[in-house]
Amino acid sequence: MGFNCGIVGLPNVGKSTLFNAVTKAGAQAANYPFCTIDPNVGRVAVPDQRLEKIDAIIKSKRVLPTFIEFVDIAGLVRGASRGEGLGNQFLGHIRQVDAIVHVVRCFEDGDVIHVDGSTDPARDIDTINTELVYADFETVSKSVDRLSKSLKSNDKKVLLSHDVGTRLRAHLEQLKPARSFLPACNEDELEFLKSLHLITSKPVLYAANVSETDLADMGESNKHVQTVKAIAAKEGSGVVVVSARLEEELGQLEAEEAKQYLESLGQTEPGLNRLIRSGYELLGLQTYFTAGVQEVRAWTIPKNTKAPQAAGVIHTDFEKGFICAEVYASEDLFKLGSEAKVKEAGLYRKEGKEYVCKDGDVMHFLFNV
């Protein structure tokens, strides 16, 4: 299990530059596989140094990371929901994603024309958010209209869906996102709303796109970044500071050259790493590992996942026939240097169905079907 993010933003904010850069970087990182699923989707290996450290001890035949998908759509413009520009026709591509990465221009550059004439993150964020709300309003309205035709049946599910849809439509009409409506809904209402795949119901991660020089203090002295952070804090959204141009340049370099370039800028890692970590945090995800002679592999699960459900990520049979999980912490492996020593120290243990997995666990599942 990986996760996927839809990338949105105005034209000329660095959205596609960031998309192209991170997907290209993914193709070069440690020889991990990369593929373009279609012209607008890139699949990138999630960087995790623990994989290589585990492999150095276990010495498996192959190393398999978990992945993140980025879905890029054409830049949205004011009025997209009414047919302006090209972006609105592509919004359907991001209805299935787990989260939205909203790229916001936080740099000044006279050579890159802003669609609205100036750099103004607050205005830009409002433009995009408004268009996404309009797109959801259209989706909800169509659903409510369709349900209206079946009200005479007095079907409880239809009545419930029509009622919550009508209330949500009024909420969206006030230009409020669906995610601020959801906390007041019960399980049955949430089940219906989930079926609509509303864009504004998804968590948002703002990618504040800055110049290379602003990375020195991670945008702390950039007034535009501070504006984005203030908006995100009010919404309960995440923020990551990146330089799309730098990421693009890094993608064209060999690994050692890229490392030296980053160090010259006072950076220890690419912005992609921060982007992925921020996405994991936003979605409440964590990683566990399986390790053996054949392969060392990373798996993504939600936090607080119990052992049988973690096993089910590998194969449904593992969950159905779950007996127990043999577990140890990857950090213990790194400290002690071998699985044998982990066992000798009493840190290799068996856990049952109620065990809540921890980030960095190395797990081996016993099952019977």
Short mmCIF file of the C-alpha atoms (twelve columns), coordinates in Angstrom:
data_MODEL
# 
_entry.id   MODEL 
# 
loop_
_atom_site.group_PDB 
_atom_site.id 
_atom_site.type_symbol 
_atom_site.label_atom_id 
_atom_site.label_alt_id 
_atom_site.label_comp_id 
_atom_site.label_asym_id 
_atom_site.label_seq_id 
_atom_site.Cartn_x 
_atom_site.Cartn_y 
_atom_site.Cartn_z 
_atom_site.pdbx_PDB_model_num 
ATOM 1   C CA . MET A 1   0.000   0.000   0.000   1 
ATOM 2   C CA . GLY A 2   1.310   3.411   -0.967  1 
ATOM 3   C CA . PHE A 3   -0.657  6.604   -1.185  1 
ATOM 4   C CA . ASN A 4   -1.363  9.137   -3.889  1 
ATOM 5   C CA . CYS A 5   -1.572  12.903  -4.061  1 
ATOM 6   C CA . GLY A 6   -3.270  15.094  -6.616  1 
ATOM 7   C CA . ILE A 7   -1.236  18.192  -7.474  1 
ATOM 8   C CA . VAL A 8   -3.217  21.398  -8.030  1 
ATOM 9   C CA . GLY A 9   -2.310  25.034  -8.499  1 
ATOM 10  C CA . LEU A 10  -2.541  28.011  -10.824 1 
ATOM 11  C CA . PRO A 11  -0.532  28.064  -14.063 1 
ATOM 12  C CA . ASN A 12  3.120   29.157  -13.689 1 
ATOM 13  C CA . VAL A 13  3.393   28.461  -9.965  1 
ATOM 14  C CA . GLY A 14  5.842   25.577  -10.434 1 
ATOM 15  C CA . LYS A 15  3.282   22.778  -10.209 1 
ATOM 16  C CA . SER A 16  4.330   20.819  -13.283 1 
ATOM 17  C CA . THR A 17  8.004   21.618  -12.683 1 
ATOM 18  C CA . LEU A 18  7.711   19.996  -9.249  1 
ATOM 19  C CA . PHE A 19  5.807   17.027  -10.691 1 
ATOM 20  C CA . ASN A 20  8.383   16.459  -13.422 1 
ATOM 21  C CA . ALA A 21  11.264  16.886  -10.991 1 
ATOM 22  C CA . VAL A 22  10.080  14.481  -8.305  1 
ATOM 23  C CA . THR A 23  9.055   11.762  -10.739 1 
ATOM 24  C CA . LYS A 24  12.378  12.003  -12.546 1 
ATOM 25  C CA . ALA A 25  14.214  11.915  -9.228  1 
ATOM 26  C CA . GLY A 26  12.274  8.809   -8.328  1 
ATOM 27  C CA . ALA A 27  13.585  7.101   -11.451 1 
ATOM 28  C CA . GLN A 28  17.171  7.752   -10.416 1 
ATOM 29  C CA . ALA A 29  17.013  7.131   -6.674  1 
ATOM 30  C CA . ALA A 30  18.944  3.973   -5.755  1 
ATOM 31  C CA . ASN A 31  17.831  2.258   -8.972  1 
ATOM 32  C CA . TYR A 32  14.289  1.917   -7.702  1 
ATOM 33  C CA . PRO A 33  11.714  1.228   -10.413 1 
ATOM 34  C CA . PHE A 34  9.700   4.091   -11.824 1 
ATOM 35  C CA . CYS A 35  6.921   4.201   -14.314 1 
ATOM 36  C CA . THR A 36  4.594   6.729   -15.851 1 
ATOM 37  C CA . ILE A 37  1.131   5.218   -15.651 1 
ATOM 38  C CA . ASP A 38  -0.289  7.794   -18.035 1 
ATOM 39  C CA . PRO A 39  0.931   11.252  -19.103 1 
ATOM 40  C CA . ASN A 40  -0.303  12.836  -15.851 1 
ATOM 41  C CA . VAL A 41  0.645   10.210  -13.265 1 
ATOM 42  C CA . GLY A 42  4.099   9.493   -11.849 1 
ATOM 43  C CA . ARG A 43  5.000   6.727   -9.408  1 
ATOM 44  C CA . VAL A 44  7.946   7.418   -7.107  1 
ATOM 45  C CA . ALA A 45  9.762   5.265   -4.561  1 
ATOM 46  C CA . VAL A 46  9.462   6.571   -0.997  1 
ATOM 47  C CA . PRO A 47  13.007  7.216   0.283   1 
ATOM 48  C CA . ASP A 48  13.711  5.381   3.528   1 
ATOM 49  C CA . GLN A 49  17.288  4.830   4.707   1 
ATOM 50  C CA . ARG A 50  16.112  2.040   6.994   1 
ATOM 51  C CA . LEU A 51  15.579  -0.197  3.946   1 
ATOM 52  C CA . GLU A 52  19.247  -0.080  2.995   1 
ATOM 53  C CA . LYS A 53  20.331  -0.510  6.628   1 
ATOM 54  C CA . ILE A 54  18.151  -3.601  7.017   1 
ATOM 55  C CA . ASP A 55  19.429  -5.017  3.729   1 
ATOM 56  C CA . ALA A 56  23.047  -4.438  4.775   1 
ATOM 57  C CA . ILE A 57  22.422  -6.825  7.679   1 
ATOM 58  C CA . ILE A 58  19.956  -9.312  6.156   1 
ATOM 59  C CA . LYS A 59  21.668  -9.350  2.719   1 
ATOM 60  C CA . SER A 60  18.557  -10.121 0.668   1 
ATOM 61  C CA . LYS A 61  18.332  -10.601 -3.087  1 
ATOM 62  C CA . ARG A 62  16.308  -7.423  -3.669  1 
ATOM 63  C CA . VAL A 63  15.054  -4.306  -1.915  1 
ATOM 64  C CA . LEU A 64  11.534  -3.022  -2.576  1 
ATOM 65  C CA . PRO A 65  10.357  0.376   -1.302  1 
ATOM 66  C CA . THR A 66  6.796   1.512   -0.921  1 
ATOM 67  C CA . PHE A 67  5.550   4.079   -3.423  1 
ATOM 68  C CA . ILE A 68  3.725   7.360   -3.726  1 
ATOM 69  C CA . GLU A 69  1.779   8.413   -6.804  1 
ATOM 70  C CA . PHE A 70  1.565   12.015  -7.937  1 
ATOM 71  C CA . VAL A 71  -1.321  12.961  -10.204 1 
ATOM 72  C CA . ASP A 72  -0.760  16.222  -12.065 1 
ATOM 73  C CA . ILE A 73  -3.556  18.142  -13.784 1 
ATOM 74  C CA . ALA A 74  -3.562  21.240  -15.953 1 
ATOM 75  C CA . GLY A 75  -3.282  24.538  -14.077 1 
ATOM 76  C CA . LEU A 76  -6.607  25.843  -12.816 1 
ATOM 77  C CA . VAL A 77  -7.630  29.441  -13.431 1 
ATOM 78  C CA . ARG A 78  -10.321 31.661  -12.016 1 
ATOM 79  C CA . GLY A 79  -13.602 30.567  -13.593 1 
ATOM 80  C CA . ALA A 80  -12.456 27.000  -14.343 1 
ATOM 81  C CA . SER A 81  -15.711 25.658  -12.941 1 
ATOM 82  C CA . ARG A 82  -17.544 27.741  -15.559 1 
ATOM 83  C CA . GLY A 83  -15.393 26.465  -18.397 1 
ATOM 84  C CA . GLU A 84  -12.467 28.900  -18.269 1 
ATOM 85  C CA . GLY A 85  -9.074  27.409  -19.118 1 
ATOM 86  C CA . LEU A 86  -8.439  23.684  -19.317 1 
ATOM 87  C CA . GLY A 87  -8.133  22.608  -15.710 1 
ATOM 88  C CA . ASN A 88  -11.743 21.851  -14.845 1 
ATOM 89  C CA . GLN A 89  -12.023 18.987  -17.325 1 
ATOM 90  C CA . PHE A 90  -9.172  17.211  -15.538 1 
ATOM 91  C CA . LEU A 91  -10.514 17.483  -11.989 1 
ATOM 92  C CA . GLY A 92  -12.002 14.013  -12.290 1 
ATOM 93  C CA . HIS A 93  -8.460  12.642  -12.321 1 
ATOM 94  C CA . ILE A 94  -7.887  13.670  -8.703  1 
ATOM 95  C CA . ARG A 95  -11.193 12.600  -7.167  1 
ATOM 96  C CA . GLN A 96  -9.729  9.223   -6.209  1 
ATOM 97  C CA . VAL A 97  -6.545  10.513  -4.531  1 
ATOM 98  C CA . ASP A 98  -5.811  10.387  -0.803  1 
ATOM 99  C CA . ALA A 99  -4.645  13.982  -0.425  1 
ATOM 100 C CA . ILE A 100 -4.220  17.222  -2.334  1 
ATOM 101 C CA . VAL A 101 -0.824  18.882  -2.792  1 
ATOM 102 C CA . HIS A 102 -1.560  22.535  -3.492  1 
ATOM 103 C CA . VAL A 103 1.488   24.225  -5.016  1 
ATOM 104 C CA . VAL A 104 1.610   27.938  -4.171  1 
ATOM 105 C CA . ARG A 105 3.962   30.440  -5.768  1 
ATOM 106 C CA . CYS A 106 6.105   32.120  -3.103  1 
ATOM 107 C CA . PHE A 107 8.870   33.486  -5.339  1 
ATOM 108 C CA . GLU A 108 9.308   36.691  -7.323  1 
ATOM 109 C CA . ASP A 109 10.484  36.290  -10.924 1 
ATOM 110 C CA . GLY A 110 9.777   38.811  -13.650 1 
ATOM 111 C CA . ASP A 111 10.639  36.225  -16.294 1 
ATOM 112 C CA . VAL A 112 7.827   33.912  -15.146 1 
ATOM 113 C CA . ILE A 113 4.537   35.703  -15.689 1 
ATOM 114 C CA . HIS A 114 1.911   35.186  -13.002 1 
ATOM 115 C CA . VAL A 115 -1.552  34.572  -14.428 1 
ATOM 116 C CA . ASP A 116 -2.962  37.323  -12.170 1 
ATOM 117 C CA . GLY A 117 -0.041  39.716  -12.587 1 
ATOM 118 C CA . SER A 118 1.608   39.472  -9.163  1 
ATOM 119 C CA . THR A 119 2.703   37.045  -6.429  1 
ATOM 120 C CA . ASP A 120 -0.076  36.849  -3.850  1 
ATOM 121 C CA . PRO A 121 -0.420  33.453  -2.094  1 
ATOM 122 C CA . ALA A 122 -3.628  34.359  -0.240  1 
ATOM 123 C CA . ARG A 123 -5.367  35.335  -3.473  1 
ATOM 124 C CA . ASP A 124 -4.019  32.290  -5.303  1 
ATOM 125 C CA . ILE A 125 -5.104  29.872  -2.579  1 
ATOM 126 C CA . ASP A 126 -8.566  31.423  -2.506  1 
ATOM 127 C CA . THR A 127 -8.857  31.083  -6.297  1 
ATOM 128 C CA . ILE A 128 -7.999  27.385  -6.290  1 
ATOM 129 C CA . ASN A 129 -10.086 26.568  -3.225  1 
ATOM 130 C CA . THR A 130 -13.079 28.361  -4.718  1 
ATOM 131 C CA . GLU A 131 -12.826 26.413  -7.971  1 
ATOM 132 C CA . LEU A 132 -12.555 23.110  -6.102  1 
ATOM 133 C CA . VAL A 133 -15.612 23.994  -3.993  1 
ATOM 134 C CA . TYR A 134 -17.539 24.869  -7.154  1 
ATOM 135 C CA . ALA A 135 -16.569 21.511  -8.684  1 
ATOM 136 C CA . ASP A 136 -17.848 19.688  -5.580  1 
ATOM 137 C CA . PHE A 137 -21.005 21.815  -5.532  1 
ATOM 138 C CA . GLU A 138 -21.770 20.593  -9.050  1 
ATOM 139 C CA . THR A 139 -21.172 16.968  -8.036  1 
ATOM 140 C CA . VAL A 140 -23.382 17.218  -4.937  1 
ATOM 141 C CA . SER A 141 -26.124 19.080  -6.808  1 
ATOM 142 C CA . LYS A 142 -26.335 16.369  -9.462  1 
ATOM 143 C CA . SER A 143 -26.549 13.702  -6.753  1 
ATOM 144 C CA . VAL A 144 -29.279 15.564  -4.836  1 
ATOM 145 C CA . ASP A 145 -31.286 16.125  -8.015  1 
ATOM 146 C CA . ARG A 146 -31.031 12.439  -8.873  1 
ATOM 147 C CA . LEU A 147 -32.105 11.403  -5.360  1 
ATOM 148 C CA . SER A 148 -35.059 13.822  -5.461  1 
ATOM 149 C CA . LYS A 149 -36.673 11.656  -8.102  1 
ATOM 150 C CA . SER A 150 -36.752 8.684   -5.696  1 
ATOM 151 C CA . LEU A 151 -38.031 10.417  -2.546  1 
ATOM 152 C CA . LYS A 152 -41.572 9.063   -2.966  1 
ATOM 153 C CA . SER A 153 -40.265 5.555   -2.342  1 
ATOM 154 C CA . ASN A 154 -39.602 6.540   1.293   1 
ATOM 155 C CA . ASP A 155 -36.459 4.424   1.166   1 
ATOM 156 C CA . LYS A 156 -34.509 5.252   4.345   1 
ATOM 157 C CA . LYS A 157 -31.166 5.277   2.551   1 
ATOM 158 C CA . VAL A 158 -32.470 7.611   -0.139  1 
ATOM 159 C CA . LEU A 159 -34.011 9.944   2.443   1 
ATOM 160 C CA . LEU A 160 -30.802 10.060  4.476   1 
ATOM 161 C CA . SER A 161 -28.610 10.627  1.424   1 
ATOM 162 C CA . HIS A 162 -30.890 13.359  0.083   1 
ATOM 163 C CA . ASP A 163 -30.972 15.114  3.453   1 
ATOM 164 C CA . VAL A 164 -27.208 15.154  4.032   1 
ATOM 165 C CA . GLY A 165 -26.599 16.022  0.378   1 
ATOM 166 C CA . THR A 166 -28.956 18.993  0.616   1 
ATOM 167 C CA . ARG A 167 -27.225 20.232  3.768   1 
ATOM 168 C CA . LEU A 168 -23.796 19.815  2.213   1 
ATOM 169 C CA . ARG A 169 -24.880 21.676  -0.913  1 
ATOM 170 C CA . ALA A 170 -25.895 24.641  1.253   1 
ATOM 171 C CA . HIS A 171 -22.545 24.408  3.042   1 
ATOM 172 C CA . LEU A 172 -20.605 24.450  -0.229  1 
ATOM 173 C CA . GLU A 173 -22.720 27.323  -1.491  1 
ATOM 174 C CA . GLN A 174 -21.118 29.401  1.253   1 
ATOM 175 C CA . LEU A 175 -17.716 28.528  -0.326  1 
ATOM 176 C CA . LYS A 176 -16.808 26.267  2.582   1 
ATOM 177 C CA . PRO A 177 -14.932 23.008  1.794   1 
ATOM 178 C CA . ALA A 178 -16.565 19.654  2.410   1 
ATOM 179 C CA . ARG A 179 -13.931 18.677  5.016   1 
ATOM 180 C CA . SER A 180 -15.314 21.310  7.422   1 
ATOM 181 C CA . PHE A 181 -18.779 19.724  7.063   1 
ATOM 182 C CA . LEU A 182 -17.764 16.104  7.684   1 
ATOM 183 C CA . PRO A 183 -17.074 16.202  11.465  1 
ATOM 184 C CA . ALA A 184 -20.789 16.740  12.185  1 
ATOM 185 C CA . CYS A 185 -21.857 13.682  10.128  1 
ATOM 186 C CA . ASN A 186 -22.677 10.192  11.433  1 
ATOM 187 C CA . GLU A 187 -21.317 6.963   9.953   1 
ATOM 188 C CA . ASP A 188 -24.172 6.412   7.505   1 
ATOM 189 C CA . GLU A 189 -23.926 9.976   6.224   1 
ATOM 190 C CA . LEU A 190 -20.154 9.696   5.858   1 
ATOM 191 C CA . GLU A 191 -20.548 6.480   3.877   1 
ATOM 192 C CA . PHE A 192 -22.756 8.256   1.342   1 
ATOM 193 C CA . LEU A 193 -20.500 11.298  1.119   1 
ATOM 194 C CA . LYS A 194 -17.459 9.085   0.633   1 
ATOM 195 C CA . SER A 195 -19.097 7.641   -2.482  1 
ATOM 196 C CA . LEU A 196 -19.129 11.136  -4.040  1 
ATOM 197 C CA . HIS A 197 -15.301 11.389  -3.965  1 
ATOM 198 C CA . LEU A 198 -15.410 15.083  -3.127  1 
ATOM 199 C CA . ILE A 199 -12.149 16.914  -3.768  1 
ATOM 200 C CA . THR A 200 -12.548 19.351  -0.877  1 
ATOM 201 C CA . SER A 201 -13.097 16.494  1.582   1 
ATOM 202 C CA . LYS A 202 -9.443  15.487  1.222   1 
ATOM 203 C CA . PRO A 203 -6.631  16.728  3.477   1 
ATOM 204 C CA . VAL A 204 -4.446  19.444  1.942   1 
ATOM 205 C CA . LEU A 205 -0.687  19.855  1.951   1 
ATOM 206 C CA . TYR A 206 0.500   23.252  0.743   1 
ATOM 207 C CA . ALA A 207 3.801   23.171  -1.131  1 
ATOM 208 C CA . ALA A 208 5.226   26.672  -0.780  1 
ATOM 209 C CA . ASN A 209 7.416   27.007  -3.876  1 
ATOM 210 C CA . VAL A 210 10.366  29.305  -3.159  1 
ATOM 211 C CA . SER A 211 13.598  30.295  -4.890  1 
ATOM 212 C CA . GLU A 212 16.773  28.327  -4.127  1 
ATOM 213 C CA . THR A 213 18.129  31.159  -1.947  1 
ATOM 214 C CA . ASP A 214 15.058  31.067  0.308   1 
ATOM 215 C CA . LEU A 215 15.796  27.456  1.251   1 
ATOM 216 C CA . ALA A 216 18.683  28.558  3.476   1 
ATOM 217 C CA . ASP A 217 16.236  29.345  6.299   1 
ATOM 218 C CA . MET A 218 13.394  27.211  4.874   1 
ATOM 219 C CA . GLY A 219 11.387  30.275  3.933   1 
ATOM 220 C CA . GLU A 220 11.331  31.805  7.418   1 
ATOM 221 C CA . SER A 221 12.273  35.229  6.007   1 
ATOM 222 C CA . ASN A 222 9.901   34.893  3.038   1 
ATOM 223 C CA . LYS A 223 6.687   36.832  3.709   1 
ATOM 224 C CA . HIS A 224 4.770   34.744  1.174   1 
ATOM 225 C CA . VAL A 225 5.670   31.508  2.969   1 
ATOM 226 C CA . GLN A 226 4.478   33.002  6.250   1 
ATOM 227 C CA . THR A 227 1.158   33.850  4.599   1 
ATOM 228 C CA . VAL A 228 0.761   30.245  3.439   1 
ATOM 229 C CA . LYS A 229 1.625   28.931  6.903   1 
ATOM 230 C CA . ALA A 230 -0.961  31.200  8.519   1 
ATOM 231 C CA . ILE A 231 -3.681  30.014  6.129   1 
ATOM 232 C CA . ALA A 232 -2.698  26.367  6.623   1 
ATOM 233 C CA . ALA A 233 -2.739  26.723  10.408  1 
ATOM 234 C CA . LYS A 234 -6.245  28.147  10.291  1 
ATOM 235 C CA . GLU A 235 -7.418  25.273  8.101   1 
ATOM 236 C CA . GLY A 236 -5.546  22.528  9.927   1 
ATOM 237 C CA . SER A 237 -3.592  21.776  6.730   1 
ATOM 238 C CA . GLY A 238 0.099   20.953  6.296   1 
ATOM 239 C CA . VAL A 239 2.893   23.027  4.727   1 
ATOM 240 C CA . VAL A 240 6.189   21.994  3.171   1 
ATOM 241 C CA . VAL A 241 8.701   24.474  1.735   1 
ATOM 242 C CA . VAL A 242 10.262  23.363  -1.562  1 
ATOM 243 C CA . SER A 243 12.055  24.832  -4.551  1 
ATOM 244 C CA . ALA A 244 10.640  23.226  -7.682  1 
ATOM 245 C CA . ARG A 245 13.467  24.664  -9.763  1 
ATOM 246 C CA . LEU A 246 16.081  23.139  -7.458  1 
ATOM 247 C CA . GLU A 247 14.298  19.778  -7.508  1 
ATOM 248 C CA . GLU A 248 14.311  19.909  -11.302 1 
ATOM 249 C CA . GLU A 249 18.059  20.616  -11.348 1 
ATOM 250 C CA . LEU A 250 18.750  17.807  -8.885  1 
ATOM 251 C CA . GLY A 251 16.855  15.388  -11.096 1 
ATOM 252 C CA . GLN A 252 19.372  16.006  -13.859 1 
ATOM 253 C CA . LEU A 253 22.415  15.182  -11.707 1 
ATOM 254 C CA . GLU A 254 24.063  11.952  -10.650 1 
ATOM 255 C CA . ALA A 255 23.502  10.976  -7.009  1 
ATOM 256 C CA . GLU A 256 26.898  12.191  -5.734  1 
ATOM 257 C CA . GLU A 257 26.675  15.456  -7.672  1 
ATOM 258 C CA . ALA A 258 23.175  16.065  -6.321  1 
ATOM 259 C CA . LYS A 259 24.397  15.456  -2.770  1 
ATOM 260 C CA . GLN A 260 27.254  17.934  -3.171  1 
ATOM 261 C CA . TYR A 261 24.933  20.526  -4.710  1 
ATOM 262 C CA . LEU A 262 22.509  20.215  -1.812  1 
ATOM 263 C CA . GLU A 263 25.337  20.562  0.700   1 
ATOM 264 C CA . SER A 264 26.523  23.745  -1.034  1 
ATOM 265 C CA . LEU A 265 23.046  25.168  -0.367  1 
ATOM 266 C CA . GLY A 266 23.073  24.055  3.245   1 
ATOM 267 C CA . GLN A 267 20.553  21.259  2.607   1 
ATOM 268 C CA . THR A 268 20.822  17.648  3.735   1 
ATOM 269 C CA . GLU A 269 18.088  16.157  1.577   1 
ATOM 270 C CA . PRO A 270 15.884  16.899  -1.451  1 
ATOM 271 C CA . GLY A 271 12.530  18.600  -1.003  1 
ATOM 272 C CA . LEU A 272 10.872  15.404  -2.232  1 
ATOM 273 C CA . ASN A 273 11.805  13.686  1.032   1 
ATOM 274 C CA . ARG A 274 10.157  16.459  3.052   1 
ATOM 275 C CA . LEU A 275 7.125   16.363  0.775   1 
ATOM 276 C CA . ILE A 276 6.636   12.631  1.323   1 
ATOM 277 C CA . ARG A 277 7.194   12.797  5.079   1 
ATOM 278 C CA . SER A 278 4.712   15.658  5.336   1 
ATOM 279 C CA . GLY A 279 2.229   13.636  3.310   1 
ATOM 280 C CA . TYR A 280 2.661   10.641  5.604   1 
ATOM 281 C CA . GLU A 281 2.101   12.830  8.646   1 
ATOM 282 C CA . LEU A 282 -0.946  14.472  7.087   1 
ATOM 283 C CA . LEU A 283 -2.554  11.114  6.300   1 
ATOM 284 C CA . GLY A 284 -1.506  9.427   9.535   1 
ATOM 285 C CA . LEU A 285 0.611   6.769   7.823   1 
ATOM 286 C CA . GLN A 286 3.603   4.725   8.943   1 
ATOM 287 C CA . THR A 287 5.919   2.024   7.562   1 
ATOM 288 C CA . TYR A 288 6.674   -1.531  8.568   1 
ATOM 289 C CA . PHE A 289 9.125   -3.934  6.930   1 
ATOM 290 C CA . THR A 290 9.363   -7.561  5.928   1 
ATOM 291 C CA . ALA A 291 12.885  -8.936  5.715   1 
ATOM 292 C CA . GLY A 292 14.277  -12.210 4.480   1 
ATOM 293 C CA . VAL A 293 16.799  -13.750 2.119   1 
ATOM 294 C CA . GLN A 294 14.546  -13.193 -0.888  1 
ATOM 295 C CA . GLU A 295 13.674  -9.534  -0.249  1 
ATOM 296 C CA . VAL A 296 13.559  -6.629  2.141   1 
ATOM 297 C CA . ARG A 297 10.374  -4.649  1.591   1 
ATOM 298 C CA . ALA A 298 8.596   -1.591  2.987   1 
ATOM 299 C CA . TRP A 299 4.829   -1.503  3.494   1 
ATOM 300 C CA . THR A 300 2.647   1.520   4.242   1 
ATOM 301 C CA . ILE A 301 -0.187  1.276   6.776   1 
ATOM 302 C CA . PRO A 302 -2.296  3.769   8.738   1 
ATOM 303 C CA . LYS A 303 -1.157  4.466   12.293  1 
ATOM 304 C CA . ASN A 304 -2.835  2.272   14.934  1 
ATOM 305 C CA . THR A 305 -3.226  -0.622  12.463  1 
ATOM 306 C CA . LYS A 306 -3.411  -4.014  14.180  1 
ATOM 307 C CA . ALA A 307 -1.260  -6.944  13.080  1 
ATOM 308 C CA . PRO A 308 -3.907  -8.887  11.072  1 
ATOM 309 C CA . GLN A 309 -4.790  -5.799  9.020   1 
ATOM 310 C CA . ALA A 310 -1.099  -5.077  8.452   1 
ATOM 311 C CA . ALA A 311 -0.736  -8.645  7.179   1 
ATOM 312 C CA . GLY A 312 -3.703  -8.063  4.872   1 
ATOM 313 C CA . VAL A 313 -1.777  -5.334  3.067   1 
ATOM 314 C CA . ILE A 314 0.523   -8.087  1.760   1 
ATOM 315 C CA . HIS A 315 -2.284  -10.513 0.897   1 
ATOM 316 C CA . THR A 316 -5.881  -10.954 2.039   1 
ATOM 317 C CA . ASP A 317 -5.141  -14.586 2.948   1 
ATOM 318 C CA . PHE A 318 -2.577  -13.376 5.493   1 
ATOM 319 C CA . GLU A 319 -5.334  -11.482 7.312   1 
ATOM 320 C CA . LYS A 320 -7.992  -14.190 7.001   1 
ATOM 321 C CA . GLY A 321 -5.755  -16.936 8.344   1 
ATOM 322 C CA . PHE A 322 -3.704  -14.811 10.746  1 
ATOM 323 C CA . ILE A 323 -2.145  -16.801 13.594  1 
ATOM 324 C CA . CYS A 324 0.484   -14.433 14.961  1 
ATOM 325 C CA . ALA A 325 3.222   -12.003 13.965  1 
ATOM 326 C CA . GLU A 326 6.890   -12.347 14.783  1 
ATOM 327 C CA . VAL A 327 8.042   -8.809  15.441  1 
ATOM 328 C CA . TYR A 328 11.130  -6.808  16.328  1 
ATOM 329 C CA . ALA A 329 12.070  -3.136  15.998  1 
ATOM 330 C CA . SER A 330 14.359  -2.171  13.122  1 
ATOM 331 C CA . GLU A 331 16.242  0.102   15.533  1 
ATOM 332 C CA . ASP A 332 17.118  -2.933  17.667  1 
ATOM 333 C CA . LEU A 333 18.449  -4.663  14.551  1 
ATOM 334 C CA . PHE A 334 20.652  -1.654  13.776  1 
ATOM 335 C CA . LYS A 335 22.002  -1.501  17.332  1 
ATOM 336 C CA . LEU A 336 22.700  -5.217  17.717  1 
ATOM 337 C CA . GLY A 337 23.752  -6.062  14.160  1 
ATOM 338 C CA . SER A 338 21.844  -9.291  13.473  1 
ATOM 339 C CA . GLU A 339 18.491  -11.018 13.949  1 
ATOM 340 C CA . ALA A 340 20.252  -13.668 16.044  1 
ATOM 341 C CA . LYS A 341 21.432  -11.041 18.522  1 
ATOM 342 C CA . VAL A 342 17.969  -9.480  18.590  1 
ATOM 343 C CA . LYS A 343 16.607  -12.889 19.584  1 
ATOM 344 C CA . GLU A 344 19.337  -13.392 22.188  1 
ATOM 345 C CA . ALA A 345 18.404  -10.053 23.748  1 
ATOM 346 C CA . GLY A 346 14.781  -11.173 24.033  1 
ATOM 347 C CA . LEU A 347 13.610  -8.457  21.650  1 
ATOM 348 C CA . TYR A 348 12.260  -10.835 18.978  1 
ATOM 349 C CA . ARG A 349 8.713   -11.628 20.068  1 
ATOM 350 C CA . LYS A 350 5.384   -13.095 18.981  1 
ATOM 351 C CA . GLU A 351 2.319   -10.832 18.922  1 
ATOM 352 C CA . GLY A 352 -1.354  -11.676 18.501  1 
ATOM 353 C CA . LYS A 353 -4.397  -10.154 16.841  1 
ATOM 354 C CA . GLU A 354 -4.573  -7.147  19.147  1 
ATOM 355 C CA . TYR A 355 -1.004  -5.993  18.567  1 
ATOM 356 C CA . VAL A 356 -0.862  -2.405  17.281  1 
ATOM 357 C CA . CYS A 357 1.971   -2.050  14.770  1 
ATOM 358 C CA . LYS A 358 4.672   0.543   15.338  1 
ATOM 359 C CA . ASP A 359 6.571   2.545   12.748  1 
ATOM 360 C CA . GLY A 360 9.761   0.715   11.846  1 
ATOM 361 C CA . ASP A 361 8.610   -2.742  12.954  1 
ATOM 362 C CA . VAL A 362 10.105  -5.710  11.100  1 
ATOM 363 C CA . MET A 363 7.369   -8.347  10.868  1 
ATOM 364 C CA . HIS A 364 6.983   -11.955 9.788   1 
ATOM 365 C CA . PHE A 365 3.429   -13.310 9.675   1 
ATOM 366 C CA . LEU A 366 2.295   -16.846 10.453  1 
ATOM 367 C CA . PHE A 367 -1.055  -17.759 8.927   1 
ATOM 368 C CA . ASN A 368 -3.188  -20.731 7.957   1 
ATOM 369 C CA . VAL A 369 -5.876  -20.825 5.246   1 
# 
